[in-house]
CSV table of C-alpha atoms in Angstrom, one decimal:
chain,number,residue,atom,x,y,z
A,1,MET,CA,21.3,10.4,-19.3
A,2,SER,CA,22.6,9.7,-22.8
A,3,TYR,CA,23.1,11.8,-25.9
A,4,ALA,CA,21.9,10.6,-29.3
A,5,GLY,CA,21.0,13.7,-31.1
A,6,HIS,CA,19.3,15.0,-28.0
A,7,TRP,CA,19.3,14.5,-24.3
A,8,HIS,CA,17.1,11.8,-22.9
A,9,TRP,CA,16.7,10.0,-19.6
A,10,ASP,CA,17.6,6.4,-19.2
A,11,TYR,CA,16.7,3.9,-16.5
A,12,ARG,CA,20.4,3.7,-15.6
A,13,ASP,CA,20.2,7.3,-14.5
A,14,GLY,CA,17.6,6.2,-11.9
A,15,ARG,CA,20.0,3.6,-10.5
A,16,VAL,CA,22.8,6.1,-10.2
A,17,ALA,CA,20.4,8.6,-8.5
A,18,ALA,CA,19.4,5.9,-5.9
A,19,VAL,CA,23.0,5.0,-5.2
A,20,ALA,CA,24.0,8.7,-4.9
A,21,ALA,CA,21.1,9.3,-2.5
A,22,ALA,CA,22.3,6.4,-0.4
A,23,ILE,CA,25.7,8.1,-0.2
A,24,VAL,CA,24.1,11.4,0.7
A,25,TYR,CA,22.1,9.9,3.5
A,26,SER,CA,25.3,8.5,4.9
A,27,MET,CA,27.1,11.8,5.1
A,28,TRP,CA,26.4,12.2,8.8
A,29,THR,CA,29.4,9.8,9.3
A,30,LEU,CA,31.7,12.7,8.3
A,31,GLU,CA,31.1,14.2,11.8
A,32,VAL,CA,33.7,11.8,13.2
A,33,LEU,CA,36.3,13.6,11.0
A,34,LEU,CA,35.5,17.0,12.5
A,35,PRO,CA,37.2,18.5,15.6
A,36,GLY,CA,35.2,17.2,18.6
A,37,GLY,CA,33.0,15.1,16.3
A,38,ALA,CA,33.8,11.9,18.3
A,39,ALA,CA,32.4,13.5,21.5
A,40,VAL,CA,29.4,12.0,23.2
A,41,GLN,CA,26.9,14.4,21.6
A,42,GLY,CA,28.7,14.4,18.2
A,43,ALA,CA,29.0,17.3,15.8
A,44,LEU,CA,25.3,17.3,15.2
A,45,ALA,CA,24.7,18.5,18.8
A,46,ALA,CA,24.9,22.0,17.2
A,47,PRO,CA,22.4,22.0,14.3
A,48,ASP,CA,23.3,25.6,13.7
A,49,SER,CA,27.0,24.7,13.1
A,50,VAL,CA,28.6,24.7,9.6
A,51,PHE,CA,28.3,20.9,9.5
A,52,GLY,CA,24.7,21.0,10.6
A,53,ARG,CA,23.8,23.4,7.7
A,54,PHE,CA,25.9,21.3,5.3
A,55,LEU,CA,23.9,18.1,6.3
A,56,ASP,CA,20.6,20.0,5.9
A,57,SER,CA,21.6,21.0,2.4
A,58,ALA,CA,22.9,17.5,1.7
A,59,HIS,CA,19.6,15.9,2.7
A,60,ARG,CA,17.7,18.4,0.5
A,61,THR,CA,19.8,17.3,-2.4
A,62,GLY,CA,19.4,13.6,-1.4
A,63,SER,CA,15.6,14.0,-1.3
A,64,ILE,CA,15.6,15.3,-4.9
A,65,LEU,CA,17.8,12.3,-6.0
A,66,VAL,CA,15.3,10.0,-4.3
A,67,VAL,CA,12.3,11.5,-6.2
A,68,LEU,CA,14.3,11.3,-9.4
A,69,ALA,CA,15.1,7.7,-8.9
A,70,ALA,CA,11.4,6.9,-8.1
A,71,VAL,CA,10.1,8.7,-11.2
A,72,LEU,CA,12.6,7.0,-13.5
A,73,GLY,CA,11.8,3.7,-11.9
A,74,LEU,CA,8.1,4.2,-12.5
A,75,THR,CA,8.5,5.4,-16.1
A,76,LEU,CA,11.7,3.7,-17.4
A,77,GLY,CA,12.2,0.8,-15.0
A,78,ALA,CA,11.0,-2.8,-15.5
A,79,ARG,CA,8.2,-3.0,-18.1
A,80,ARG,CA,6.3,-5.7,-16.3
A,81,THR,CA,5.8,-3.8,-13.1
A,82,GLY,CA,3.9,-5.8,-10.5
A,83,PHE,CA,1.8,-4.4,-7.7
A,84,TRP,CA,4.5,-4.5,-5.0
A,85,LEU,CA,7.1,-2.8,-7.2
A,86,THR,CA,4.7,0.0,-8.0
A,87,VAL,CA,4.0,0.5,-4.3
A,88,SER,CA,7.8,0.6,-3.7
A,89,TRP,CA,8.4,3.2,-6.3
A,90,TRP,CA,5.5,5.4,-5.1
A,91,SER,CA,6.6,5.0,-1.5
A,92,MET,CA,10.1,6.1,-2.5
A,93,ALA,CA,8.6,9.2,-4.2
A,94,VAL,CA,6.6,10.1,-1.1
A,95,PHE,CA,9.7,9.6,1.1
A,96,GLY,CA,11.7,11.9,-1.2
A,97,ALA,CA,9.0,14.6,-1.5
A,98,ALA,CA,8.3,14.6,2.3
A,99,SER,CA,12.0,14.8,3.1
A,100,PHE,CA,12.4,17.7,0.8
A,101,ILE,CA,9.5,19.6,2.4
A,102,ALA,CA,10.8,18.8,5.9
A,103,SER,CA,14.2,20.2,4.9
A,104,LEU,CA,12.6,23.5,4.0
A,105,LEU,CA,10.8,24.0,7.3
A,106,PRO,CA,12.5,26.2,9.9
A,107,GLY,CA,13.9,24.7,13.1
A,108,ARG,CA,16.9,23.3,14.8
A,109,CYS,CA,16.8,19.7,13.5
A,110,ALA,CA,19.6,19.1,11.0
A,111,VAL,CA,18.1,15.9,9.6
A,112,SER,CA,14.7,16.0,7.9
A,113,THR,CA,13.7,12.5,9.1
A,114,ASP,CA,14.6,13.2,12.7
A,115,VAL,CA,11.0,13.0,14.2
A,116,ALA,CA,12.4,12.8,17.7
A,117,CYS,CA,14.1,16.2,17.4
A,118,ALA,CA,11.0,17.6,15.7
A,119,SER,CA,8.7,16.3,18.5
A,120,GLU,CA,10.8,17.7,21.3
A,121,ALA,CA,11.4,21.0,19.6
A,122,LEU,CA,7.7,21.5,19.2
A,123,ALA,CA,7.1,20.5,22.9
A,124,GLU,CA,9.8,22.9,24.1
A,125,GLY,CA,8.4,25.8,21.9
A,126,VAL,CA,11.6,26.2,20.0
A,127,GLY,CA,11.5,29.1,17.6
A,128,GLY,CA,10.3,28.0,14.2
A,129,ALA,CA,9.0,24.6,15.3
A,130,THR,CA,5.6,23.7,13.9
A,131,VAL,CA,3.1,20.8,14.2
A,132,ALA,CA,3.9,20.0,10.6
A,133,GLN,CA,7.5,19.0,11.3
A,134,PRO,CA,6.9,15.9,13.4
A,135,VAL,CA,4.0,14.9,11.1
A,136,ILE,CA,6.1,15.1,7.9
A,137,ALA,CA,9.1,13.4,9.6
A,138,THR,CA,6.8,10.6,10.6
A,139,VAL,CA,5.6,10.3,7.0
A,140,THR,CA,9.2,10.0,5.7
A,141,ILE,CA,9.9,7.2,8.2
A,142,LEU,CA,6.7,5.3,7.3
A,143,ALA,CA,7.2,5.8,3.5
A,144,ALA,CA,10.7,4.5,3.6
A,145,LEU,CA,9.6,1.5,5.6
A,146,ILE,CA,6.7,0.7,3.2
A,147,GLY,CA,9.1,1.1,0.3
A,148,ALA,CA,11.6,-1.4,1.7
A,149,VAL,CA,9.0,-4.0,2.7
A,150,SER,CA,7.2,-3.8,-0.7
A,151,LEU,CA,10.5,-4.1,-2.5
A,152,ALA,CA,11.3,-7.3,-0.5
A,153,LEU,CA,7.8,-8.7,-1.4
A,154,ASP,CA,8.3,-7.8,-5.0
A,155,ARG,CA,11.7,-9.5,-5.2
A,156,ARG,CA,10.3,-12.6,-3.5
A,157,ARG,CA,7.4,-12.8,-5.9
A,158,ALA,CA,10.0,-12.5,-8.8
A,159,ALA,CA,12.0,-15.4,-7.3
A,160,ASP,CA,15.0,-13.1,-7.1
A,161,PRO,CA,17.7,-14.8,-4.9
A,162,ALA,CA,18.6,-11.3,-3.5
A,163,TRP,CA,15.1,-11.0,-1.9
A,164,THR,CA,16.5,-12.4,1.4
A,165,TRP,CA,19.0,-9.5,1.6
A,166,VAL,CA,16.2,-7.0,0.9
A,167,ALA,CA,14.1,-8.7,3.6
A,168,VAL,CA,16.9,-8.3,6.1
A,169,VAL,CA,17.3,-4.6,5.2
A,170,ALA,CA,13.5,-4.1,5.5
A,171,ALA,CA,13.5,-5.9,8.9
A,172,LEU,CA,16.4,-3.7,10.2
A,173,GLN,CA,14.6,-0.6,9.0
A,174,ALA,CA,11.4,-1.7,10.7
A,175,LEU,CA,13.2,-2.1,14.1
A,176,ALA,CA,14.9,1.2,13.7
A,177,ALA,CA,11.7,3.0,12.7
A,178,VAL,CA,9.7,1.6,15.6
A,179,ALA,CA,12.5,2.6,18.0
A,180,VAL,CA,12.7,6.2,16.6
A,181,LEU,CA,8.9,6.6,16.7
A,182,VAL,CA,8.8,5.4,20.3
A,183,LEU,CA,11.6,7.8,21.2
A,184,ALA,CA,9.6,10.6,19.5
A,185,VAL,CA,6.6,9.8,21.6
A,186,ARG,CA,8.7,9.9,24.8
A,187,LEU,CA,10.2,13.2,23.9
A,188,SER,CA,6.9,14.8,22.8
A,189,GLY,CA,6.4,16.0,26.4
A,190,GLY,CA,9.7,17.8,26.4
A,191,ASP,CA,12.6,17.5,28.8
A,192,GLY,CA,13.6,21.1,29.2
A,193,SER,CA,16.2,21.2,26.5
A,194,PRO,CA,15.6,23.0,23.2
A,195,GLY,CA,15.6,20.1,20.8
A,196,VAL,CA,17.8,17.0,20.7
A,197,ALA,CA,20.9,16.1,18.9
A,198,LEU,CA,21.0,13.2,16.4
A,199,GLY,CA,21.2,10.1,18.7
A,200,PHE,CA,22.1,6.5,18.2
A,201,LEU,CA,18.6,5.4,17.1
A,202,GLU,CA,18.3,8.2,14.5
A,203,ARG,CA,21.8,7.3,13.2
A,204,ALA,CA,20.8,3.6,13.0
A,205,HIS,CA,17.6,4.5,11.1
A,206,LEU,CA,19.6,6.6,8.6
A,207,VAL,CA,21.9,3.6,8.0
A,208,THR,CA,18.9,1.4,7.2
A,209,VAL,CA,17.5,4.1,4.9
A,210,ALA,CA,20.8,4.3,3.1
A,211,LEU,CA,21.0,0.5,2.7
A,212,TRP,CA,17.4,0.5,1.2
A,213,LEU,CA,18.3,3.1,-1.3
A,214,LEU,CA,21.6,1.4,-2.1
A,215,THR,CA,19.9,-1.9,-2.6
A,216,THR,CA,17.3,-0.4,-4.8
A,217,GLY,CA,20.0,1.1,-7.0
A,218,VAL,CA,22.2,-2.0,-7.2
A,219,LEU,CA,19.6,-4.7,-7.8
A,220,PRO,CA,19.0,-5.1,-11.5
A,221,GLY,CA,15.5,-6.7,-11.1
A,222,PRO,CA,13.4,-3.5,-10.5
A,223,TRP,CA,15.1,-1.8,-13.5
A,224,LYS,CA,15.5,-4.7,-15.9
A,225,ARG,CA,13.8,-3.9,-19.2
A,226,SER,CA,12.1,-7.2,-19.6
A,227,GLY,CA,9.8,-8.1,-22.5
A,228,THR,CA,10.1,-9.3,-26.0
A,229,ARG,CA,11.9,-7.2,-28.6
A,230,ARG,CA,10.8,-6.7,-32.2
A,231,PRO,CA,13.1,-8.7,-34.5
A,232,ALA,CA,15.4,-6.7,-36.6
A,233,PRO,CA,14.3,-6.3,-40.2
A,234,ALA,CA,15.9,-8.8,-42.5
A,235,ALA,CA,18.6,-7.4,-44.8
A,236,ARG,CA,17.7,-7.2,-48.5
């Protein structure tokens, strides 16, 4: 956001928002710094803890940053926006909006994208758990995956040398997403415990989401203001 007589948004604000969101979605790693955070269950075993509430608020902030990045990408990003890049921006917007909605719903799940926790909490009849939680969590996972895959396709179509890295990120996210969804199905019957802590698969998925957001913010291609400029008027 720059100032030239009045405040106005710039595409660079979108890049900063995407990178900041990637950092926010990596904040679960702070649990290892907390007392007992390195235990088997981790600090997130207690979603009602101070750290659990902090992570919930952080994800709510991160979701707003994601929506902001997507909106600026659609409006102030590359002028010549192809089909796949448009799909990527809209998928990012859906991911951010769904994550924000999920973070507002009551329940014991500290991470808005934790569909496994949402599924088991619903099956166990945990207070505040609703059918909407696993549905919205699933939407966030699928939207993020579509966003990563479509970004890779756009970068390949644009002959961007970085498309191979984006493809690797998309592939890793696909593997993590499938694993998390399979886990959610297995836990949808409940196992007698009131919800599950953030496990290895959910952590791995958050890593791939953070990498996707970071890649989106760092790559210049989706933001480059291509196109011809009007020549400056000749001096008289």
